[in-house]
mmCIF file of C-alpha atoms and ligand atoms in Angstrom:
data_model
loop_
_atom_site.group_PDB
_atom_site.id
_atom_site.type_symbol
_atom_site.label_atom_id
_atom_site.label_comp_id
_atom_site.label_asym_id
_atom_site.label_seq_id
_atom_site.Cartn_x
_atom_site.Cartn_y
_atom_site.Cartn_z
ATOM 1 C CA MET A 1113 150.562 153.738 12.052
ATOM 2 C CA GLU A 1114 153.941 152.069 12.269
ATOM 3 C CA GLN A 1115 154.855 154.542 14.982
ATOM 4 C CA GLN A 1116 151.603 153.781 16.861
ATOM 5 C CA LEU A 1117 152.181 150.026 16.723
ATOM 6 C CA LYS A 1118 155.774 150.339 17.979
ATOM 7 C CA GLU A 1119 154.660 152.586 20.845
ATOM 8 C CA LEU A 1120 151.968 150.070 21.740
ATOM 9 C CA GLN A 1121 154.598 147.321 21.830
ATOM 10 C CA THR A 1122 156.939 149.338 24.058
ATOM 11 C CA GLU A 1123 154.061 150.234 26.376
ATOM 12 C CA ALA A 1124 152.768 146.644 26.563
ATOM 13 C CA LEU A 1125 156.211 145.160 27.195
ATOM 14 C CA ALA A 1126 156.845 147.662 30.014
ATOM 15 C CA LYS A 1127 153.522 146.750 31.637
ATOM 16 C CA VAL A 1128 154.249 143.030 31.314
ATOM 17 C CA GLU A 1129 157.631 143.549 32.914
ATOM 18 C CA ALA A 1130 156.042 145.482 35.779
ATOM 19 C CA ALA A 1131 153.225 142.929 36.428
ATOM 20 C CA ALA A 1132 153.432 141.875 40.061
ATOM 21 C CA ASP A 1133 151.223 138.781 39.917
ATOM 22 C CA LEU A 1134 149.320 136.430 37.591
ATOM 23 C CA LYS A 1135 146.098 138.402 37.929
ATOM 24 C CA GLN A 1136 147.718 141.634 36.704
ATOM 25 C CA LEU A 1137 149.394 139.713 33.880
ATOM 26 C CA ASN A 1138 146.096 138.267 32.741
ATOM 27 C CA ASP A 1139 144.524 141.744 32.743
ATOM 28 C CA ILE A 1140 147.349 142.915 30.462
ATOM 29 C CA ARG A 1141 146.783 139.944 28.147
ATOM 30 C CA VAL A 1142 143.082 140.748 27.828
ATOM 31 C CA ALA A 1143 143.762 144.482 27.360
ATOM 32 C CA TYR A 1144 146.406 144.200 24.623
ATOM 33 C CA LEU A 1145 145.662 140.952 22.804
ATOM 34 C CA GLY A 1146 141.865 140.873 23.088
ATOM 35 C CA LYS A 1147 139.585 141.479 20.118
ATOM 36 C CA LYS A 1148 138.806 144.980 21.319
ATOM 37 C CA GLY A 1149 142.417 145.753 22.167
ATOM 38 C CA PRO A 1150 144.446 148.726 20.882
ATOM 39 C CA ILE A 1151 146.270 146.698 18.182
ATOM 40 C CA THR A 1152 142.956 145.794 16.536
ATOM 41 C CA GLU A 1153 141.904 149.401 16.948
ATOM 42 C CA VAL A 1154 145.030 150.646 15.102
ATOM 43 C CA LEU A 1155 144.530 148.117 12.310
ATOM 44 C CA LYS A 1156 141.034 149.452 11.691
ATOM 45 C CA GLY A 1157 142.744 152.449 10.089
ATOM 46 C CA MET A 1158 144.411 150.194 7.487
ATOM 47 C CA GLY A 1159 141.787 151.165 4.868
ATOM 48 C CA LYS A 1160 143.458 154.536 4.532
ATOM 49 C CA LEU A 1161 146.807 152.958 3.660
ATOM 50 C CA SER A 1162 148.178 152.248 0.190
ATOM 51 C CA ALA A 1163 148.105 148.673 -1.175
ATOM 52 C CA GLU A 1164 151.858 148.583 -0.704
ATOM 53 C CA GLU A 1165 151.785 149.669 2.938
ATOM 54 C CA ARG A 1166 148.924 147.408 4.004
ATOM 55 C CA PRO A 1167 150.716 143.979 4.096
ATOM 56 C CA LYS A 1168 153.698 145.586 5.822
ATOM 57 C CA MET A 1169 151.464 146.967 8.555
ATOM 58 C CA GLY A 1170 149.687 143.596 8.808
ATOM 59 C CA ALA A 1171 153.038 141.862 9.267
ATOM 60 C CA LEU A 1172 154.173 144.468 11.813
ATOM 61 C CA ALA A 1173 150.929 144.113 13.761
ATOM 62 C CA ASN A 1174 151.515 140.321 13.927
ATOM 63 C CA GLU A 1175 155.071 140.862 15.106
ATOM 64 C CA VAL A 1176 153.836 143.184 17.855
ATOM 65 C CA ARG A 1177 151.212 140.628 18.931
ATOM 66 C CA ALA A 1178 153.827 137.841 18.899
ATOM 67 C CA ALA A 1179 156.302 139.931 20.914
ATOM 68 C CA VAL A 1180 153.687 140.895 23.529
ATOM 69 C CA SER A 1181 152.377 137.312 23.690
ATOM 70 C CA ALA A 1182 155.912 135.887 24.133
ATOM 71 C CA ALA A 1183 156.675 138.447 26.844
ATOM 72 C CA ILE A 1184 153.437 137.509 28.666
ATOM 73 C CA GLU A 1185 154.272 133.786 28.501
ATOM 74 C CA GLY A 1186 157.802 134.400 29.728
ATOM 75 C CA LYS A 1187 156.540 136.546 32.580
ATOM 76 C CA GLN A 1188 153.854 134.001 33.426
ATOM 77 C CA SER A 1189 156.302 131.164 33.918
ATOM 78 C CA ALA A 1190 158.602 133.474 35.921
ATOM 79 C CA LEU A 1191 155.707 134.456 38.205
ATOM 80 C CA GLU A 1192 154.600 130.818 38.607
ATOM 81 C CA GLN A 1193 158.142 129.813 39.499
ATOM 82 C CA GLN A 1194 158.290 132.642 42.040
ATOM 83 C CA ALA A 1195 155.033 131.477 43.636
ATOM 84 C CA ILE A 1196 156.338 127.896 43.988
ATOM 85 C CA GLN A 1197 159.581 129.178 45.462
ATOM 86 C CA ALA A 1198 157.735 131.354 47.973
ATOM 87 C CA GLN A 1199 155.556 128.422 49.036
ATOM 88 C CA LEU A 1200 158.568 126.125 49.391
ATOM 89 C CA GLU A 1201 160.301 128.672 51.583
ATOM 90 C CA LYS A 1202 157.201 129.142 53.703
ATOM 91 C CA GLU A 1203 156.815 125.397 54.223
ATOM 92 C CA THR A 1204 160.428 124.508 54.834
ATOM 93 C CA VAL A 1205 160.973 122.029 57.683
ATOM 94 C CA ASP A 1206 164.190 122.381 59.597
ATOM 95 C CA VAL A 1207 165.237 118.762 59.833
ATOM 96 C CA THR A 1208 168.140 119.667 62.097
ATOM 97 C CA LEU A 1209 165.812 120.753 64.967
ATOM 98 C CA PRO A 1210 165.939 118.319 67.906
ATOM 99 C CA GLY A 1211 162.970 115.886 67.966
ATOM 100 C CA ARG A 1212 160.345 115.829 70.711
ATOM 101 C CA PRO A 1213 161.143 112.959 73.088
ATOM 102 C CA ALA A 1214 158.602 110.093 72.923
ATOM 103 C CA ARG A 1215 156.767 109.494 76.214
ATOM 104 C CA ALA A 1216 157.918 106.063 77.340
ATOM 105 C CA GLY A 1217 155.942 104.178 79.936
ATOM 106 C CA ASN A 1218 157.453 101.832 82.486
ATOM 107 C CA ALA A 1219 156.707 98.460 83.960
ATOM 108 C CA HIS A 1220 154.213 98.317 86.849
ATOM 109 C CA PRO A 1221 155.969 97.664 90.189
ATOM 110 C CA LEU A 1222 154.094 94.349 90.541
ATOM 111 C CA THR A 1223 155.202 93.298 87.051
ATOM 112 C CA LYS A 1224 158.788 94.106 88.016
ATOM 113 C CA VAL A 1225 158.631 91.989 91.169
ATOM 114 C CA VAL A 1226 156.833 89.117 89.388
ATOM 115 C CA GLU A 1227 159.375 89.123 86.540
ATOM 116 C CA GLU A 1228 162.301 89.213 88.967
ATOM 117 C CA ILE A 1229 160.893 86.187 90.824
ATOM 118 C CA GLU A 1230 160.138 84.383 87.545
ATOM 119 C CA ASP A 1231 163.738 84.918 86.347
ATOM 120 C CA LEU A 1232 165.059 83.624 89.606
ATOM 121 C CA PHE A 1233 163.089 80.361 89.406
ATOM 122 C CA ILE A 1234 163.732 79.918 85.681
ATOM 123 C CA GLY A 1235 167.415 80.036 86.683
ATOM 124 C CA MET A 1236 166.714 77.049 88.965
ATOM 125 C CA GLY A 1237 165.119 75.039 86.133
ATOM 126 C CA TYR A 1238 161.437 75.829 86.705
ATOM 127 C CA SER A 1239 158.882 76.414 83.918
ATOM 128 C CA ILE A 1240 156.129 79.011 84.108
ATOM 129 C CA ALA A 1241 152.543 77.694 84.001
ATOM 130 C CA GLU A 1242 149.383 79.751 83.590
ATOM 131 C CA GLY A 1243 145.675 79.003 83.777
ATOM 132 C CA PRO A 1244 142.191 80.560 83.751
ATOM 133 C CA GLU A 1245 141.117 83.264 86.216
ATOM 134 C CA VAL A 1246 137.510 82.101 85.907
ATOM 135 C CA GLU A 1247 137.880 78.657 87.414
ATOM 136 C CA MET A 1248 135.878 75.558 88.288
ATOM 137 C CA ASP A 1249 135.120 74.855 91.931
ATOM 138 C CA TYR A 1250 136.743 71.436 91.387
ATOM 139 C CA TYR A 1251 140.234 72.801 90.538
ATOM 140 C CA ASN A 1252 140.034 75.783 92.903
ATOM 141 C CA PHE A 1253 138.950 73.748 95.967
ATOM 142 C CA GLU A 1254 138.111 70.037 95.584
ATOM 143 C CA ALA A 1255 141.375 68.971 93.914
ATOM 144 C CA LEU A 1256 143.255 70.817 96.649
ATOM 145 C CA ASN A 1257 141.777 68.774 99.472
ATOM 146 C CA LEU A 1258 139.088 71.385 100.202
ATOM 147 C CA PRO A 1259 135.837 69.464 99.709
ATOM 148 C CA LYS A 1260 132.488 71.284 99.788
ATOM 149 C CA GLY A 1261 131.716 72.350 103.357
ATOM 150 C CA HIS A 1262 135.389 72.351 104.441
ATOM 151 C CA PRO A 1263 135.812 75.130 107.047
ATOM 152 C CA ALA A 1264 139.003 76.447 105.335
ATOM 153 C CA ARG A 1265 136.864 77.530 102.363
ATOM 154 C CA ASP A 1266 135.541 80.332 104.578
ATOM 155 C CA MET A 1267 139.003 81.935 104.506
ATOM 156 C CA GLN A 1268 138.796 82.223 100.739
ATOM 157 C CA ASP A 1269 135.326 83.580 100.102
ATOM 158 C CA SER A 1270 135.091 84.366 96.417
ATOM 159 C CA PHE A 1271 133.089 85.855 93.583
ATOM 160 C CA TYR A 1272 130.859 83.097 92.197
ATOM 161 C CA ILE A 1273 129.690 83.061 88.577
ATOM 162 C CA THR A 1274 127.544 79.955 89.133
ATOM 163 C CA GLU A 1275 127.454 77.364 91.924
ATOM 164 C CA ASP A 1276 130.466 75.608 90.345
ATOM 165 C CA ILE A 1277 132.323 78.433 88.626
ATOM 166 C CA LEU A 1278 134.160 81.256 90.416
ATOM 167 C CA LEU A 1279 136.999 83.748 90.144
ATOM 168 C CA ARG A 1280 139.982 81.729 91.391
ATOM 169 C CA THR A 1281 141.001 82.516 94.980
ATOM 170 C CA HIS A 1282 144.600 81.380 94.499
ATOM 171 C CA THR A 1283 146.790 80.166 91.618
ATOM 172 C CA SER A 1284 146.821 76.611 93.070
ATOM 173 C CA PRO A 1285 144.279 75.338 90.465
ATOM 174 C CA VAL A 1286 147.006 75.926 87.831
ATOM 175 C CA GLN A 1287 149.242 73.432 89.669
ATOM 176 C CA ALA A 1288 146.350 70.958 89.969
ATOM 177 C CA ARG A 1289 145.643 71.224 86.222
ATOM 178 C CA THR A 1290 149.358 70.892 85.329
ATOM 179 C CA MET A 1291 149.754 67.779 87.499
ATOM 180 C CA GLU A 1292 146.676 66.235 85.873
ATOM 181 C CA LYS A 1293 148.246 66.803 82.424
ATOM 182 C CA HIS A 1294 151.398 64.937 83.536
ATOM 183 C CA LYS A 1295 149.244 61.768 83.963
ATOM 184 C CA GLY A 1296 151.108 60.527 87.039
ATOM 185 C CA GLN A 1297 154.566 61.024 85.523
ATOM 186 C CA GLY A 1298 157.163 63.199 87.287
ATOM 187 C CA PRO A 1299 158.982 65.438 87.434
ATOM 188 C CA VAL A 1300 156.785 68.541 87.680
ATOM 189 C CA LYS A 1301 158.691 71.750 88.384
ATOM 190 C CA ILE A 1302 156.645 74.900 87.853
ATOM 191 C CA ILE A 1303 155.873 78.345 89.144
ATOM 192 C CA CYS A 1304 152.445 79.870 88.583
ATOM 193 C CA PRO A 1305 152.129 83.662 88.662
ATOM 194 C CA GLY A 1306 148.782 85.413 88.234
ATOM 195 C CA LYS A 1307 145.899 87.493 89.511
ATOM 196 C CA VAL A 1308 143.574 86.044 92.155
ATOM 197 C CA TYR A 1309 140.336 87.274 93.735
ATOM 198 C CA ARG A 1310 138.790 87.077 97.176
ATOM 199 C CA ARG A 1311 135.671 88.664 98.622
ATOM 200 C CA ASP A 1312 137.236 91.160 101.001
ATOM 201 C CA ASN A 1313 136.773 94.670 102.313
ATOM 202 C CA ASP A 1314 139.561 96.718 100.727
ATOM 203 C CA ASP A 1315 141.868 98.646 103.043
ATOM 204 C CA ALA A 1316 145.580 99.506 103.183
ATOM 205 C CA THR A 1317 146.599 95.840 103.472
ATOM 206 C CA HIS A 1318 143.647 93.996 101.848
ATOM 207 C CA SER A 1319 142.484 93.996 98.235
ATOM 208 C CA HIS A 1320 139.731 91.933 96.600
ATOM 209 C CA GLN A 1321 142.209 91.421 93.737
ATOM 210 C CA PHE A 1322 145.858 90.642 94.287
ATOM 211 C CA THR A 1323 148.771 88.746 92.768
ATOM 212 C CA GLN A 1324 150.192 85.370 93.713
ATOM 213 C CA ILE A 1325 153.146 83.279 92.722
ATOM 214 C CA GLU A 1326 153.004 79.661 93.711
ATOM 215 C CA GLY A 1327 155.570 76.955 93.077
ATOM 216 C CA LEU A 1328 155.315 73.172 92.859
ATOM 217 C CA VAL A 1329 157.914 70.431 92.563
ATOM 218 C CA VAL A 1330 156.811 66.782 92.332
ATOM 219 C CA ASP A 1331 159.291 63.960 91.807
ATOM 220 C CA GLU A 1332 160.659 60.864 93.497
ATOM 221 C CA ASN A 1333 162.519 61.517 96.764
ATOM 222 C CA ILE A 1334 161.590 65.179 97.172
ATOM 223 C CA SER A 1335 162.056 66.150 100.809
ATOM 224 C CA MET A 1336 161.453 69.044 103.188
ATOM 225 C CA GLY A 1337 165.217 69.693 102.892
ATOM 226 C CA ASP A 1338 164.758 70.449 99.165
ATOM 227 C CA LEU A 1339 161.988 72.905 100.074
ATOM 228 C CA LYS A 1340 164.103 74.691 102.680
ATOM 229 C CA GLY A 1341 167.180 74.871 100.408
ATOM 230 C CA THR A 1342 165.112 76.249 97.502
ATOM 231 C CA LEU A 1343 163.454 78.928 99.633
ATOM 232 C CA GLU A 1344 166.789 79.923 101.157
ATOM 233 C CA VAL A 1345 168.311 80.486 97.687
ATOM 234 C CA PHE A 1346 165.175 82.429 96.699
ATOM 235 C CA ALA A 1347 165.152 84.712 99.776
ATOM 236 C CA LYS A 1348 168.873 85.497 99.527
ATOM 237 C CA LYS A 1349 168.666 86.315 95.834
ATOM 238 C CA LEU A 1350 165.590 88.524 96.266
ATOM 239 C CA PHE A 1351 166.423 90.291 99.548
ATOM 240 C CA GLY A 1352 170.232 89.958 99.877
ATOM 241 C CA GLU A 1353 172.859 87.322 100.697
ATOM 242 C CA ASP A 1354 173.004 88.380 104.357
ATOM 243 C CA ARG A 1355 169.370 87.384 104.943
ATOM 244 C CA GLU A 1356 168.311 84.154 106.699
ATOM 245 C CA ILE A 1357 165.022 82.251 106.639
ATOM 246 C CA ARG A 1358 163.159 80.361 109.335
ATOM 247 C CA LEU A 1359 160.236 77.922 109.109
ATOM 248 C CA ARG A 1360 157.354 77.870 111.573
ATOM 249 C CA PRO A 1361 154.740 75.103 111.696
ATOM 250 C CA SER A 1362 151.384 76.018 110.163
ATOM 251 C CA PHE A 1363 148.367 74.459 108.460
ATOM 252 C CA PHE A 1364 147.139 74.422 104.858
ATOM 253 C CA PRO A 1365 144.669 71.812 103.612
ATOM 254 C CA PHE A 1366 146.793 71.090 100.506
ATOM 255 C CA THR A 1367 150.141 70.548 102.276
ATOM 256 C CA GLU A 1368 151.214 68.287 105.165
ATOM 257 C CA PRO A 1369 153.324 69.239 106.984
ATOM 258 C CA SER A 1370 152.845 72.962 106.354
ATOM 259 C CA VAL A 1371 155.052 75.880 107.300
ATOM 260 C CA GLU A 1372 155.113 79.630 107.293
ATOM 261 C CA VAL A 1373 158.388 81.114 106.150
ATOM 262 C CA ASP A 1374 159.986 84.263 107.531
ATOM 263 C CA VAL A 1375 162.980 86.176 106.196
ATOM 264 C CA SER A 1376 165.249 87.994 108.632
ATOM 265 C CA CYS A 1377 164.598 91.748 108.679
ATOM 266 C CA MET A 1378 166.955 94.303 107.179
ATOM 267 C CA CYS A 1379 167.366 95.748 110.678
ATOM 268 C CA GLY A 1380 169.629 92.728 111.285
ATOM 269 C CA GLY A 1381 167.446 91.312 114.058
ATOM 270 C CA LYS A 1382 167.592 94.386 116.320
ATOM 271 C CA GLY A 1383 163.875 94.990 115.777
ATOM 272 C CA CYS A 1384 162.232 97.835 113.873
ATOM 273 C CA ARG A 1385 158.866 99.145 112.699
ATOM 274 C CA ILE A 1386 158.862 96.926 109.585
ATOM 275 C CA CYS A 1387 159.344 93.639 111.477
ATOM 276 C CA LYS A 1388 157.207 94.903 114.388
ATOM 277 C CA GLU A 1389 160.264 94.522 116.651
ATOM 278 C CA THR A 1390 160.527 90.747 116.014
ATOM 279 C CA GLY A 1391 163.512 90.712 113.617
ATOM 280 C CA TRP A 1392 161.529 88.518 111.161
ATOM 281 C CA ILE A 1393 159.134 89.228 108.270
ATOM 282 C CA GLU A 1394 156.645 86.630 107.013
ATOM 283 C CA ILE A 1395 156.945 86.218 103.225
ATOM 284 C CA LEU A 1396 155.713 82.742 102.286
ATOM 285 C CA GLY A 1397 153.557 79.744 103.044
ATOM 286 C CA ALA A 1398 154.792 76.293 102.037
ATOM 287 C CA GLY A 1399 154.734 72.580 102.750
ATOM 288 C CA MET A 1400 154.918 69.036 101.429
ATOM 289 C CA VAL A 1401 152.114 68.303 98.954
ATOM 290 C CA HIS A 1402 149.307 66.427 100.732
ATOM 291 C CA PRO A 1403 149.037 62.759 99.574
ATOM 292 C CA ASN A 1404 145.319 63.337 98.828
ATOM 293 C CA VAL A 1405 146.265 66.152 96.414
ATOM 294 C CA LEU A 1406 148.856 63.945 94.666
ATOM 295 C CA GLU A 1407 146.387 61.077 94.329
ATOM 296 C CA MET A 1408 143.522 63.288 93.042
ATOM 297 C CA ALA A 1409 145.838 64.590 90.327
ATOM 298 C CA GLY A 1410 146.767 61.015 89.307
ATOM 299 C CA PHE A 1411 150.136 60.618 91.091
ATOM 300 C CA ASP A 1412 151.072 57.564 93.162
ATOM 301 C CA SER A 1413 151.747 59.066 96.613
ATOM 302 C CA GLN A 1414 153.809 56.027 97.592
ATOM 303 C CA LYS A 1415 156.247 56.723 94.738
ATOM 304 C CA TYR A 1416 156.082 60.502 94.459
ATOM 305 C CA THR A 1417 156.438 63.330 96.943
ATOM 306 C CA GLY A 1418 156.535 67.059 96.359
ATOM 307 C CA PHE A 1419 156.764 70.488 97.893
ATOM 308 C CA ALA A 1420 154.725 73.621 97.202
ATOM 309 C CA PHE A 1421 154.946 77.228 98.255
ATOM 310 C CA GLY A 1422 152.929 80.373 97.782
ATOM 311 C CA MET A 1423 153.668 84.058 98.104
ATOM 312 C CA GLY A 1424 152.040 87.422 97.476
ATOM 313 C CA PRO A 1425 154.108 89.710 95.209
ATOM 314 C CA ASP A 1426 151.970 92.645 96.442
ATOM 315 C CA ARG A 1427 153.329 92.191 99.934
ATOM 316 C CA ILE A 1428 156.863 91.587 98.641
ATOM 317 C CA ALA A 1429 156.712 94.753 96.470
ATOM 318 C CA MET A 1430 155.376 96.733 99.467
ATOM 319 C CA LEU A 1431 158.329 95.548 101.583
ATOM 320 C CA LYS A 1432 160.866 96.065 98.797
ATOM 321 C CA TYR A 1433 159.760 99.578 97.798
ATOM 322 C CA GLY A 1434 158.339 100.780 101.141
ATOM 323 C CA ILE A 1435 154.750 101.109 99.811
ATOM 324 C CA ASP A 1436 152.224 101.682 102.608
ATOM 325 C CA ASP A 1437 148.928 100.959 100.822
ATOM 326 C CA ILE A 1438 148.132 97.929 98.618
ATOM 327 C CA ARG A 1439 145.449 99.963 96.776
ATOM 328 C CA HIS A 1440 148.179 102.000 95.029
ATOM 329 C CA PHE A 1441 148.821 98.945 92.825
ATOM 330 C CA TYR A 1442 145.277 98.941 91.454
ATOM 331 C CA THR A 1443 144.238 102.602 91.201
ATOM 332 C CA ASP A 1444 146.627 103.431 88.340
ATOM 333 C CA ASP A 1445 147.678 106.861 89.574
ATOM 334 C CA ILE A 1446 150.369 107.832 87.080
ATOM 335 C CA ARG A 1447 152.265 109.792 89.797
ATOM 336 C CA PHE A 1448 152.664 106.549 91.759
ATOM 337 C CA LEU A 1449 153.510 104.365 88.762
ATOM 338 C CA LYS A 1450 156.066 106.842 87.335
ATOM 339 C CA GLN A 1451 158.267 106.390 90.393
ATOM 340 C CA PHE A 1452 159.189 102.912 89.162
ATOM 341 C CA ALA A 1453 160.727 104.097 85.887
ATOM 342 C CA GLU A 1454 164.346 102.961 85.607
ATOM 343 C CA HIS A 1455 165.360 105.851 83.357
ATOM 344 C CA GLU A 1456 164.090 109.369 82.771
HETATM 345 C C1 2U9 B 50 148.992 72.162 94.770
HETATM 346 C C2 2U9 B 50 149.593 71.676 95.904
HETATM 347 C C3 2U9 B 50 150.017 72.536 96.888
HETATM 348 C C4 2U9 B 50 150.450 76.066 97.498
HETATM 349 C C5 2U9 B 50 150.734 76.753 98.781
HETATM 350 C C6 2U9 B 50 150.762 78.326 100.334
HETATM 351 C C7 2U9 B 50 151.329 77.301 101.019
HETATM 352 C C8 2U9 B 50 150.521 79.664 100.920
HETATM 353 C C9 2U9 B 50 149.763 81.891 100.574
HETATM 354 C C10 2U9 B 50 150.912 82.769 100.788
HETATM 355 C C11 2U9 B 50 150.450 84.193 100.838
HETATM 356 C C12 2U9 B 50 148.930 82.569 99.540
HETATM 357 O O1 2U9 B 50 149.414 84.935 98.647
HETATM 358 S S1 2U9 B 50 149.095 84.267 99.820
HETATM 359 O O2 2U9 B 50 147.942 84.666 100.516
HETATM 360 N N1 2U9 B 50 150.079 80.587 100.098
HETATM 361 O O3 2U9 B 50 150.708 79.875 102.083
HETATM 362 N N2 2U9 B 50 150.418 78.005 99.076
HETATM 363 S S2 2U9 B 50 151.450 75.967 100.038
HETATM 364 O O4 2U9 B 50 150.290 74.728 97.719
HETATM 365 C C13 2U9 B 50 149.856 73.888 96.748
HETATM 366 C C14 2U9 B 50 149.254 74.380 95.618
HETATM 367 C C15 2U9 B 50 148.831 73.519 94.623
HETATM 368 C C16 2U9 B 50 148.520 71.233 93.703
#
C-alpha cells in the first residue's frame, strides 16, 4: 500500500507539472483529490492492515494529498501568472511610435481679410462695434436719411421679417445705434464688421449674403482731409506702400459730400485685366456724415462733424487672392478653403 501511495504521488506530481492550462489542472485536481479518486480507493484496503500499520498509512495518505494539493496550487498560480503575462504582451502599446497628426483647420479667407483690416484700424485707435443682423427698419434706413419711399431704398432690397423688421442690408445701423448710445457726446471712432443681406440674384460677382466693414469717426473739427489721410494709410497698409488712392464724387443718402475711392492698380497704371485697363480699382465708398444723420442720432451738427466709409471684404479678398467667383466664400468647398492654410 505504501508503494501504491508513493507511485500515485509521483504520477500525480508529473501530471501537474505537465498541465498546460488551468482546465487540465482542474481535471487533475478532480481526478486525484476527489472523493472517488485513487487515493481514497487505495485507503479502502486499509481494513486488511494491522492496527500498527493503519495510522501510518493514514498519515502517508494525508501527506500524499497535501503534496499533490500544494503542487496543484503552485502550478495554478504559475499558470495564472503566465496568462496575465501573455495578455500584457499581446496588449502592449508602443509609446515610441509617432502620433497621428491632428487635422487642423484654417481661417476662412474672409475672416483673414476682416481680421487684417480690424487690426489695421485698431492700430489707428478705433474700437470694433457689432450689432444685430435682424434689424429694425428705423436703424437700417430711417436713421440713415433713407425715409420710407426714398428711391435709394430700391438699391438695397432686403429680406423682410415683418413690415418693420428685416435682415440688415448694410452694417450702417450699427453706427447709428452706437452714435445714439453716445448721447450727443464725441468722439466716436469705430469700425463695424459683419454679415449683410440683400435680395439679389447670385452670380460670380453678386451674393444675397456678403460681408461689410464700415467705419465712422465723429468729433469736433473732423474734415474731408482726415478722411482722405485715413483711407490713404489704410490702402497703403493693405495693398502696399507704392499704392495711391483717388477720390471721385458720388452720392450716398447718409453722407454729403460723398465719394468713391479707388486704389491704384498693381499694374502700376499701365492698364491690365484687373483694372479693366484704367489703372484704378474701386475699393470703397465714403463721405462726410450727413447733418440729418448726426441730428437723428442726437448730435449737434453745428458742433460736430464726421466721416464714414464702407467697403466689401468679399471684393477685397477676391482682388487680394485672385478669386474669380464670390460664391466660393459661401459654398464651403473644403478644397477651396484649404488653400488659405498658412502651414501644412
Ligand atoms: C452712419 C453714417 C454714415 C457708411 C458708408 C459707404 C459710403 C459705401 C459701400 C461700399 C461697398 C457698401 O460693401 S459695399 O456695397 N459703402 O459706399 N458706406 S459711406 O456711411 C455711414 C454709415 C453710418 C451713421
